[in-house]
mmCIF file of N, CA and C in Angstrom:
data_model
loop_
_atom_site.group_PDB
_atom_site.id
_atom_site.type_symbol
_atom_site.label_atom_id
_atom_site.label_comp_id
_atom_site.label_asym_id
_atom_site.label_seq_id
_atom_site.Cartn_x
_atom_site.Cartn_y
_atom_site.Cartn_z
ATOM 1 N N MET A 10 15.532 -16.493 65.939
ATOM 2 C CA MET A 10 15.162 -17.373 67.013
ATOM 3 C C MET A 10 16.372 -17.569 67.919
ATOM 4 N N GLU A 11 16.139 -17.606 69.204
ATOM 5 C CA GLU A 11 17.179 -17.887 70.194
ATOM 6 C C GLU A 11 16.727 -19.051 71.065
ATOM 7 N N VAL A 12 17.681 -19.870 71.488
ATOM 8 C CA VAL A 12 17.381 -21.011 72.346
ATOM 9 C C VAL A 12 18.110 -20.829 73.670
ATOM 10 N N ASN A 13 17.409 -21.074 74.770
ATOM 11 C CA ASN A 13 17.969 -20.985 76.128
ATOM 12 C C ASN A 13 18.609 -19.631 76.411
ATOM 13 N N GLN A 14 17.904 -18.568 76.063
ATOM 14 C CA GLN A 14 18.399 -17.213 76.267
ATOM 15 C C GLN A 14 18.647 -16.948 77.748
ATOM 16 N N SER A 15 19.767 -16.354 78.062
ATOM 17 C CA SER A 15 20.155 -15.978 79.432
ATOM 18 C C SER A 15 20.129 -17.160 80.398
ATOM 19 N N GLY A 16 20.330 -18.374 79.882
ATOM 20 C CA GLY A 16 20.384 -19.552 80.736
ATOM 21 C C GLY A 16 19.038 -20.135 81.110
ATOM 22 N N PHE A 17 17.941 -19.528 80.630
ATOM 23 C CA PHE A 17 16.605 -20.057 80.927
ATOM 24 C C PHE A 17 16.224 -21.121 79.900
ATOM 25 N N ALA A 18 15.436 -22.105 80.314
ATOM 26 C CA ALA A 18 14.921 -23.118 79.382
ATOM 27 C C ALA A 18 13.839 -22.456 78.541
ATOM 28 N N SER A 19 14.229 -21.903 77.394
ATOM 29 C CA SER A 19 13.286 -21.106 76.617
ATOM 30 C C SER A 19 13.635 -21.114 75.138
ATOM 31 N N VAL A 20 12.655 -20.737 74.333
ATOM 32 C CA VAL A 20 12.847 -20.477 72.915
ATOM 33 C C VAL A 20 12.263 -19.092 72.662
ATOM 34 N N VAL A 21 13.055 -18.192 72.097
ATOM 35 C CA VAL A 21 12.613 -16.833 71.818
ATOM 36 C C VAL A 21 12.425 -16.706 70.311
ATOM 37 N N ILE A 22 11.209 -16.313 69.895
ATOM 38 C CA ILE A 22 10.912 -16.137 68.481
ATOM 39 C C ILE A 22 10.387 -14.734 68.242
ATOM 40 N N SER A 23 10.374 -14.318 66.991
ATOM 41 C CA SER A 23 9.801 -13.034 66.619
ATOM 42 C C SER A 23 8.402 -13.280 66.066
ATOM 43 N N ASN A 24 7.399 -12.635 66.666
ATOM 44 C CA ASN A 24 6.013 -12.778 66.226
ATOM 45 C C ASN A 24 5.337 -11.420 66.361
ATOM 46 N N PRO A 25 5.285 -10.637 65.273
ATOM 47 C CA PRO A 25 4.738 -9.288 65.361
ATOM 48 C C PRO A 25 3.272 -9.232 65.771
ATOM 49 N N SER A 26 2.519 -10.311 65.601
ATOM 50 C CA SER A 26 1.106 -10.286 65.979
ATOM 51 C C SER A 26 0.849 -11.011 67.294
ATOM 52 N N GLY A 27 1.897 -11.406 68.010
ATOM 53 C CA GLY A 27 1.740 -12.116 69.282
ATOM 54 C C GLY A 27 1.257 -11.197 70.392
ATOM 55 N N VAL A 28 0.662 -11.780 71.420
ATOM 56 C CA VAL A 28 0.213 -11.023 72.589
ATOM 57 C C VAL A 28 0.807 -11.654 73.842
ATOM 58 N N ALA A 29 0.834 -10.907 74.917
ATOM 59 C CA ALA A 29 1.409 -11.403 76.171
ATOM 60 C C ALA A 29 0.647 -12.625 76.667
ATOM 61 N N GLN A 30 1.373 -13.616 77.168
ATOM 62 C CA GLN A 30 0.773 -14.837 77.728
ATOM 63 C C GLN A 30 0.467 -14.570 79.191
ATOM 64 N N THR A 31 -0.824 -14.590 79.566
ATOM 65 C CA THR A 31 -1.190 -14.277 80.950
ATOM 66 C C THR A 31 -1.616 -15.495 81.744
ATOM 67 N N GLY A 32 -1.949 -16.592 81.059
ATOM 68 C CA GLY A 32 -2.391 -17.807 81.752
ATOM 69 C C GLY A 32 -1.356 -18.901 81.633
ATOM 70 N N ALA A 33 -1.821 -20.128 81.697
ATOM 71 C CA ALA A 33 -0.933 -21.284 81.580
ATOM 72 C C ALA A 33 -0.232 -21.268 80.226
ATOM 73 N N ALA A 34 1.000 -21.715 80.223
ATOM 74 C CA ALA A 34 1.791 -21.733 78.994
ATOM 75 C C ALA A 34 1.215 -22.724 77.994
ATOM 76 N N GLY A 35 1.359 -22.419 76.720
ATOM 77 C CA GLY A 35 0.926 -23.325 75.655
ATOM 78 C C GLY A 35 2.057 -24.265 75.280
ATOM 79 N N THR A 36 2.034 -24.734 74.064
ATOM 80 C CA THR A 36 3.073 -25.647 73.600
ATOM 81 C C THR A 36 3.697 -25.114 72.325
ATOM 82 N N ALA A 37 4.884 -25.578 72.030
ATOM 83 C CA ALA A 37 5.574 -25.262 70.786
ATOM 84 C C ALA A 37 6.115 -26.563 70.222
ATOM 85 N N GLN A 38 6.025 -26.707 68.929
ATOM 86 C CA GLN A 38 6.480 -27.939 68.311
ATOM 87 C C GLN A 38 7.271 -27.597 67.064
ATOM 88 N N LEU A 39 8.522 -28.059 66.998
ATOM 89 C CA LEU A 39 9.379 -27.802 65.845
ATOM 90 C C LEU A 39 8.982 -28.669 64.664
ATOM 91 N N GLN A 40 8.427 -29.826 64.917
ATOM 92 C CA GLN A 40 8.023 -30.776 63.890
ATOM 93 C C GLN A 40 9.217 -31.219 63.055
ATOM 94 N N LEU A 41 10.268 -31.577 63.757
ATOM 95 C CA LEU A 41 11.482 -32.082 63.135
ATOM 96 C C LEU A 41 11.422 -33.596 63.162
ATOM 97 N N MET A 42 11.605 -34.233 62.014
ATOM 98 C CA MET A 42 11.544 -35.695 61.915
ATOM 99 C C MET A 42 12.902 -36.252 61.548
ATOM 100 N N SER A 43 13.193 -37.438 62.053
ATOM 101 C CA SER A 43 14.433 -38.131 61.729
ATOM 102 C C SER A 43 14.114 -39.385 60.929
ATOM 103 N N TYR A 44 14.690 -39.490 59.741
ATOM 104 C CA TYR A 44 14.642 -40.731 58.971
ATOM 105 C C TYR A 44 15.925 -41.471 59.324
ATOM 106 N N ASN A 45 15.807 -42.616 59.988
ATOM 107 C CA ASN A 45 16.961 -43.344 60.519
ATOM 108 C C ASN A 45 17.396 -44.469 59.585
ATOM 109 N N PHE A 46 18.709 -44.681 59.524
ATOM 110 C CA PHE A 46 19.296 -45.685 58.645
ATOM 111 C C PHE A 46 20.243 -46.582 59.429
ATOM 112 N N THR A 47 20.562 -47.755 58.872
ATOM 113 C CA THR A 47 21.477 -48.699 59.510
ATOM 114 C C THR A 47 22.899 -48.158 59.534
ATOM 115 N N ASN A 48 23.319 -47.504 58.456
ATOM 116 C CA ASN A 48 24.672 -46.966 58.325
ATOM 117 C C ASN A 48 24.622 -45.445 58.230
ATOM 118 N N PRO A 49 25.770 -44.781 58.413
ATOM 119 C CA PRO A 49 25.784 -43.325 58.266
ATOM 120 C C PRO A 49 25.263 -42.903 56.888
ATOM 121 N N VAL A 50 24.559 -41.798 56.858
ATOM 122 C CA VAL A 50 23.996 -41.277 55.618
ATOM 123 C C VAL A 50 25.121 -40.704 54.761
ATOM 124 N N SER A 51 25.058 -40.960 53.464
ATOM 125 C CA SER A 51 26.062 -40.483 52.518
ATOM 126 C C SER A 51 26.147 -38.958 52.528
ATOM 127 N N THR A 52 27.348 -38.439 52.278
ATOM 128 C CA THR A 52 27.535 -36.989 52.197
ATOM 129 C C THR A 52 26.902 -36.413 50.932
ATOM 130 N N GLU A 53 26.323 -37.274 50.079
ATOM 131 C CA GLU A 53 25.534 -36.790 48.946
ATOM 132 C C GLU A 53 24.301 -36.039 49.439
ATOM 133 N N PHE A 54 23.857 -36.333 50.662
ATOM 134 C CA PHE A 54 22.734 -35.629 51.271
ATOM 135 C C PHE A 54 23.304 -34.418 52.005
ATOM 136 N N VAL A 55 22.861 -33.225 51.631
ATOM 137 C CA VAL A 55 23.439 -31.987 52.152
ATOM 138 C C VAL A 55 22.339 -31.110 52.748
ATOM 139 N N ALA A 56 22.590 -30.571 53.937
ATOM 140 C CA ALA A 56 21.631 -29.666 54.577
ATOM 141 C C ALA A 56 21.307 -28.509 53.638
ATOM 142 N N GLY A 57 20.031 -28.191 53.530
ATOM 143 C CA GLY A 57 19.577 -27.109 52.664
ATOM 144 C C GLY A 57 19.106 -27.589 51.302
ATOM 145 N N GLU A 58 19.557 -28.781 50.883
ATOM 146 C CA GLU A 58 19.107 -29.339 49.612
ATOM 147 C C GLU A 58 17.888 -30.225 49.846
ATOM 148 N N GLN A 59 17.273 -30.677 48.777
ATOM 149 C CA GLN A 59 16.089 -31.513 48.905
ATOM 150 C C GLN A 59 16.408 -32.976 48.644
ATOM 151 N N ALA A 60 15.659 -33.847 49.323
ATOM 152 C CA ALA A 60 15.756 -35.289 49.117
ATOM 153 C C ALA A 60 14.355 -35.814 48.846
ATOM 154 N N VAL A 61 14.283 -36.880 48.069
ATOM 155 C CA VAL A 61 13.005 -37.499 47.735
ATOM 156 C C VAL A 61 12.836 -38.742 48.601
ATOM 157 N N PHE A 62 11.779 -38.776 49.412
ATOM 158 C CA PHE A 62 11.462 -39.912 50.278
ATOM 159 C C PHE A 62 10.270 -40.632 49.653
ATOM 160 N N ALA A 63 10.374 -41.963 49.490
ATOM 161 C CA ALA A 63 9.318 -42.718 48.806
ATOM 162 C C ALA A 63 9.163 -44.115 49.391
ATOM 163 N N SER A 64 8.053 -44.754 49.054
ATOM 164 C CA SER A 64 7.773 -46.165 49.373
ATOM 165 C C SER A 64 7.704 -46.463 50.861
ATOM 166 N N HIS A 65 7.292 -45.513 51.676
ATOM 167 C CA HIS A 65 7.120 -45.762 53.108
ATOM 168 C C HIS A 65 5.750 -46.386 53.359
ATOM 169 N N THR A 66 5.611 -47.108 54.463
ATOM 170 C CA THR A 66 4.323 -47.732 54.771
ATOM 171 C C THR A 66 3.260 -46.690 55.074
ATOM 172 N N SER A 67 3.657 -45.508 55.488
ATOM 173 C CA SER A 67 2.725 -44.398 55.666
ATOM 174 C C SER A 67 3.027 -43.342 54.607
ATOM 175 N N ALA A 68 2.035 -43.012 53.791
ATOM 176 C CA ALA A 68 2.225 -42.011 52.739
ATOM 177 C C ALA A 68 2.611 -40.650 53.308
ATOM 178 N N ASN A 69 2.293 -40.386 54.581
ATOM 179 C CA ASN A 69 2.670 -39.108 55.199
ATOM 180 C C ASN A 69 4.182 -38.941 55.290
ATOM 181 N N ASN A 70 4.935 -40.033 55.186
ATOM 182 C CA ASN A 70 6.393 -39.952 55.279
ATOM 183 C C ASN A 70 7.055 -39.808 53.912
ATOM 184 N N ASN A 71 6.272 -39.804 52.842
ATOM 185 C CA ASN A 71 6.806 -39.639 51.493
ATOM 186 C C ASN A 71 6.796 -38.170 51.098
ATOM 187 N N GLY A 72 7.628 -37.824 50.138
ATOM 188 C CA GLY A 72 7.615 -36.471 49.601
ATOM 189 C C GLY A 72 9.008 -35.948 49.342
ATOM 190 N N THR A 73 9.070 -34.785 48.728
ATOM 191 C CA THR A 73 10.331 -34.093 48.494
ATOM 192 C C THR A 73 10.487 -33.077 49.611
ATOM 193 N N LEU A 74 11.494 -33.289 50.447
ATOM 194 C CA LEU A 74 11.658 -32.483 51.655
ATOM 195 C C LEU A 74 13.038 -31.851 51.714
ATOM 196 N N THR A 75 13.114 -30.682 52.316
ATOM 197 C CA THR A 75 14.395 -30.012 52.504
ATOM 198 C C THR A 75 15.120 -30.627 53.692
ATOM 199 N N ILE A 76 16.385 -30.957 53.494
ATOM 200 C CA ILE A 76 17.203 -31.571 54.541
ATOM 201 C C ILE A 76 17.614 -30.497 55.542
ATOM 202 N N TYR A 77 17.398 -30.780 56.817
ATOM 203 C CA TYR A 77 17.774 -29.869 57.894
ATOM 204 C C TYR A 77 19.190 -30.183 58.377
ATOM 205 N N LYS A 78 19.488 -31.470 58.609
ATOM 206 C CA LYS A 78 20.833 -31.908 58.991
ATOM 207 C C LYS A 78 20.921 -33.412 58.784
ATOM 208 N N ILE A 79 22.152 -33.952 58.757
ATOM 209 C CA ILE A 79 22.342 -35.393 58.601
ATOM 210 C C ILE A 79 23.282 -35.914 59.680
ATOM 211 N N ASN A 80 23.130 -37.207 59.976
ATOM 212 C CA ASN A 80 24.013 -37.922 60.909
ATOM 213 C C ASN A 80 24.209 -37.199 62.238
ATOM 214 N N GLN A 81 23.130 -36.666 62.800
ATOM 215 C CA GLN A 81 23.173 -36.020 64.105
ATOM 216 C C GLN A 81 22.566 -36.971 65.124
ATOM 217 N N SER A 82 23.344 -37.401 66.096
ATOM 218 C CA SER A 82 22.898 -38.350 67.124
ATOM 219 C C SER A 82 22.470 -39.674 66.505
ATOM 220 N N GLY A 83 23.136 -40.086 65.443
ATOM 221 C CA GLY A 83 22.827 -41.364 64.807
ATOM 222 C C GLY A 83 22.959 -41.294 63.301
ATOM 223 N N ASN A 84 22.571 -42.369 62.644
ATOM 224 C CA ASN A 84 22.613 -42.462 61.184
ATOM 225 C C ASN A 84 21.259 -42.002 60.651
ATOM 226 N N ASN A 85 21.141 -40.720 60.324
ATOM 227 C CA ASN A 85 19.824 -40.195 60.006
ATOM 228 C C ASN A 85 19.854 -38.974 59.103
ATOM 229 N N ILE A 86 18.684 -38.679 58.560
ATOM 230 C CA ILE A 86 18.430 -37.435 57.835
ATOM 231 C C ILE A 86 17.306 -36.738 58.593
ATOM 232 N N TRP A 87 17.536 -35.490 58.996
ATOM 233 C CA TRP A 87 16.530 -34.709 59.720
ATOM 234 C C TRP A 87 15.855 -33.757 58.740
ATOM 235 N N VAL A 88 14.527 -33.720 58.777
ATOM 236 C CA VAL A 88 13.743 -32.808 57.949
ATOM 237 C C VAL A 88 12.643 -32.184 58.799
ATOM 238 N N LYS A 89 12.141 -31.049 58.373
ATOM 239 C CA LYS A 89 10.979 -30.439 59.028
ATOM 240 C C LYS A 89 9.747 -30.901 58.263
ATOM 241 N N LYS A 90 8.835 -31.565 58.973
ATOM 242 C CA LYS A 90 7.626 -32.100 58.336
ATOM 243 C C LYS A 90 6.495 -32.074 59.342
ATOM 244 N N SER A 91 5.385 -31.451 58.975
ATOM 245 C CA SER A 91 4.289 -31.267 59.922
ATOM 246 C C SER A 91 3.410 -32.495 60.103
ATOM 247 N N ASN A 92 3.351 -33.384 59.122
ATOM 248 C CA ASN A 92 2.405 -34.493 59.230
ATOM 249 C C ASN A 92 3.052 -35.874 59.160
ATOM 250 N N GLY A 93 4.335 -35.981 59.430
ATOM 251 C CA GLY A 93 4.993 -37.286 59.427
ATOM 252 C C GLY A 93 4.542 -38.124 60.611
ATOM 253 N N VAL A 94 4.633 -39.438 60.461
ATOM 254 C CA VAL A 94 4.218 -40.350 61.521
ATOM 255 C C VAL A 94 5.306 -41.385 61.758
ATOM 256 N N THR A 95 5.259 -42.037 62.914
ATOM 257 C CA THR A 95 6.221 -43.082 63.230
ATOM 258 C C THR A 95 6.095 -44.202 62.215
ATOM 259 N N GLN A 96 7.232 -44.638 61.692
ATOM 260 C CA GLN A 96 7.258 -45.706 60.697
ATOM 261 C C GLN A 96 7.196 -47.035 61.424
ATOM 262 N N GLY A 97 6.132 -47.796 61.228
ATOM 263 C CA GLY A 97 5.932 -49.038 61.963
ATOM 264 C C GLY A 97 6.578 -50.252 61.341
ATOM 265 N N ALA A 98 7.007 -50.167 60.103
ATOM 266 C CA ALA A 98 7.591 -51.323 59.418
ATOM 267 C C ALA A 98 8.873 -50.887 58.716
ATOM 268 N N ALA A 99 9.325 -51.706 57.803
ATOM 269 C CA ALA A 99 10.569 -51.397 57.083
ATOM 270 C C ALA A 99 10.482 -50.020 56.437
ATOM 271 N N ALA A 100 11.581 -49.302 56.486
ATOM 272 C CA ALA A 100 11.621 -47.945 55.942
ATOM 273 C C ALA A 100 11.551 -47.962 54.423
ATOM 274 N N GLY A 101 11.173 -46.826 53.849
ATOM 275 C CA GLY A 101 11.149 -46.660 52.401
ATOM 276 C C GLY A 101 12.518 -46.251 51.899
ATOM 277 N N THR A 102 12.542 -45.427 50.881
ATOM 278 C CA THR A 102 13.797 -45.018 50.265
ATOM 279 C C THR A 102 13.992 -43.514 50.386
ATOM 280 N N ALA A 103 15.241 -43.090 50.252
ATOM 281 C CA ALA A 103 15.584 -41.669 50.211
ATOM 282 C C ALA A 103 16.627 -41.492 49.122
ATOM 283 N N SER A 104 16.451 -40.494 48.291
ATOM 284 C CA SER A 104 17.436 -40.220 47.246
ATOM 285 C C SER A 104 17.631 -38.718 47.130
ATOM 286 N N VAL A 105 18.824 -38.333 46.705
ATOM 287 C CA VAL A 105 19.115 -36.911 46.567
ATOM 288 C C VAL A 105 18.432 -36.376 45.322
ATOM 289 N N GLY A 106 18.101 -35.114 45.356
ATOM 290 C CA GLY A 106 17.475 -34.477 44.206
ATOM 291 C C GLY A 106 18.495 -33.775 43.336
ATOM 292 N N ARG A 107 19.730 -34.246 43.344
ATOM 293 C CA ARG A 107 20.808 -33.609 42.592
ATOM 294 C C ARG A 107 21.308 -34.587 41.531
ATOM 295 N N TRP A 108 21.545 -34.099 40.345
ATOM 296 C CA TRP A 108 22.047 -34.935 39.259
ATOM 297 C C TRP A 108 23.354 -34.347 38.743
ATOM 298 N N VAL A 109 24.224 -35.204 38.234
ATOM 299 C CA VAL A 109 25.485 -34.754 37.646
ATOM 300 C C VAL A 109 25.405 -34.985 36.145
ATOM 301 N N PHE A 110 25.531 -33.937 35.382
ATOM 302 C CA PHE A 110 25.585 -34.036 33.929
ATOM 303 C C PHE A 110 27.052 -33.928 33.536
ATOM 304 N N VAL A 111 27.597 -34.985 32.944
ATOM 305 C CA VAL A 111 29.017 -35.033 32.581
ATOM 306 C C VAL A 111 29.154 -34.723 31.094
ATOM 307 N N TYR A 112 30.038 -33.790 30.770
ATOM 308 C CA TYR A 112 30.257 -33.370 29.391
ATOM 309 C C TYR A 112 31.624 -33.846 28.916
ATOM 310 N N SER A 113 31.813 -33.914 27.602
ATOM 311 C CA SER A 113 33.100 -34.341 27.046
ATOM 312 C C SER A 113 34.170 -33.267 27.214
ATOM 313 N N SER A 114 33.759 -32.012 27.356
ATOM 314 C CA SER A 114 34.701 -30.928 27.648
ATOM 315 C C SER A 114 34.049 -30.000 28.670
ATOM 316 N N ALA A 115 34.858 -29.181 29.300
ATOM 317 C CA ALA A 115 34.356 -28.299 30.359
ATOM 318 C C ALA A 115 33.334 -27.313 29.795
ATOM 319 N N PRO A 116 32.191 -27.161 30.471
ATOM 320 C CA PRO A 116 31.211 -26.169 30.010
ATOM 321 C C PRO A 116 31.754 -24.754 30.184
ATOM 322 N N ALA A 117 31.293 -23.857 29.339
ATOM 323 C CA ALA A 117 31.726 -22.460 29.423
ATOM 324 C C ALA A 117 31.151 -21.839 30.685
ATOM 325 N N THR A 118 32.033 -21.353 31.555
ATOM 326 C CA THR A 118 31.568 -20.805 32.829
ATOM 327 C C THR A 118 30.642 -19.604 32.684
ATOM 328 N N PRO A 119 30.785 -18.737 31.662
ATOM 329 C CA PRO A 119 29.805 -17.644 31.559
ATOM 330 C C PRO A 119 28.392 -18.152 31.249
ATOM 331 N N ASP A 120 28.294 -19.367 30.669
ATOM 332 C CA ASP A 120 26.986 -19.908 30.305
ATOM 333 C C ASP A 120 26.262 -20.533 31.490
ATOM 334 N N PHE A 121 27.000 -20.997 32.483
ATOM 335 C CA PHE A 121 26.414 -21.647 33.652
ATOM 336 C C PHE A 121 26.853 -20.905 34.905
ATOM 337 N N THR A 122 25.893 -20.428 35.685
ATOM 338 C CA THR A 122 26.185 -19.685 36.904
ATOM 339 C C THR A 122 25.605 -20.442 38.091
ATOM 340 N N VAL A 123 26.428 -20.666 39.115
ATOM 341 C CA VAL A 123 25.974 -21.375 40.308
ATOM 342 C C VAL A 123 24.788 -20.641 40.919
ATOM 343 N N GLY A 124 23.738 -21.391 41.236
ATOM 344 C CA GLY A 124 22.550 -20.816 41.848
ATOM 345 C C GLY A 124 21.442 -20.487 40.864
ATOM 346 N N GLU A 125 21.756 -20.443 39.565
ATOM 347 C CA GLU A 125 20.729 -20.182 38.563
ATOM 348 C C GLU A 125 20.166 -21.498 38.042
ATOM 349 N N SER A 126 19.040 -21.433 37.361
ATOM 350 C CA SER A 126 18.422 -22.620 36.768
ATOM 351 C C SER A 126 18.998 -22.863 35.386
ATOM 352 N N ALA A 127 19.061 -24.137 35.005
ATOM 353 C CA ALA A 127 19.502 -24.507 33.664
ATOM 354 C C ALA A 127 18.440 -25.411 33.056
ATOM 355 N N LYS A 128 18.169 -25.246 31.776
ATOM 356 C CA LYS A 128 17.187 -26.095 31.094
ATOM 357 C C LYS A 128 17.936 -27.172 30.326
ATOM 358 N N MET A 129 17.636 -28.439 30.648
ATOM 359 C CA MET A 129 18.271 -29.566 29.977
ATOM 360 C C MET A 129 17.267 -30.155 28.992
ATOM 361 N N ALA A 130 17.729 -30.545 27.793
ATOM 362 C CA ALA A 130 16.820 -31.074 26.776
ATOM 363 C C ALA A 130 17.526 -32.104 25.902
ATOM 364 N N SER A 131 16.745 -32.861 25.151
ATOM 365 C CA SER A 131 17.220 -33.830 24.152
ATOM 366 C C SER A 131 18.068 -34.943 24.734
ATOM 367 N N HIS A 132 17.755 -35.396 25.940
ATOM 368 C CA HIS A 132 18.472 -36.526 26.541
ATOM 369 C C HIS A 132 17.812 -37.835 26.123
ATOM 370 N N THR A 133 18.546 -38.939 26.248
ATOM 371 C CA THR A 133 17.990 -40.237 25.866
ATOM 372 C C THR A 133 16.870 -40.663 26.801
ATOM 373 N N ASN A 134 16.852 -40.117 28.020
ATOM 374 C CA ASN A 134 15.778 -40.396 28.968
ATOM 375 C C ASN A 134 15.083 -39.079 29.272
ATOM 376 N N ALA A 135 13.815 -38.974 28.941
ATOM 377 C CA ALA A 135 13.072 -37.719 29.115
ATOM 378 C C ALA A 135 12.865 -37.343 30.571
ATOM 379 N N ALA A 136 13.083 -38.281 31.497
ATOM 380 C CA ALA A 136 12.890 -37.976 32.917
ATOM 381 C C ALA A 136 13.973 -37.062 33.384
#
């Protein structure tokens, strides 16, 4: 995707099944939503990772969503969401989907590889 190619107010996308536009132009919508906060969002929220949004007055604003960016033009978390709606009352909650498991000694690096899945079991809390 390219934005404002050659100085024109435009968005250029790749669409192998698209056809030439011969009439009036249509519309395009990124469907990017901003969850706004009173203070800057913690760096625990990282673009590309997921955050859990809950307890909003509109259920359309809840869910596990991939973070697009944080603290851009304000204290916020930006996500792509097709059915989100304007929040009319107090905001719900947002939490990171990342957990830290602390061990008494360093885990063996050949056993844990960044980017792979790990199965955790036998914890005091099954969640």
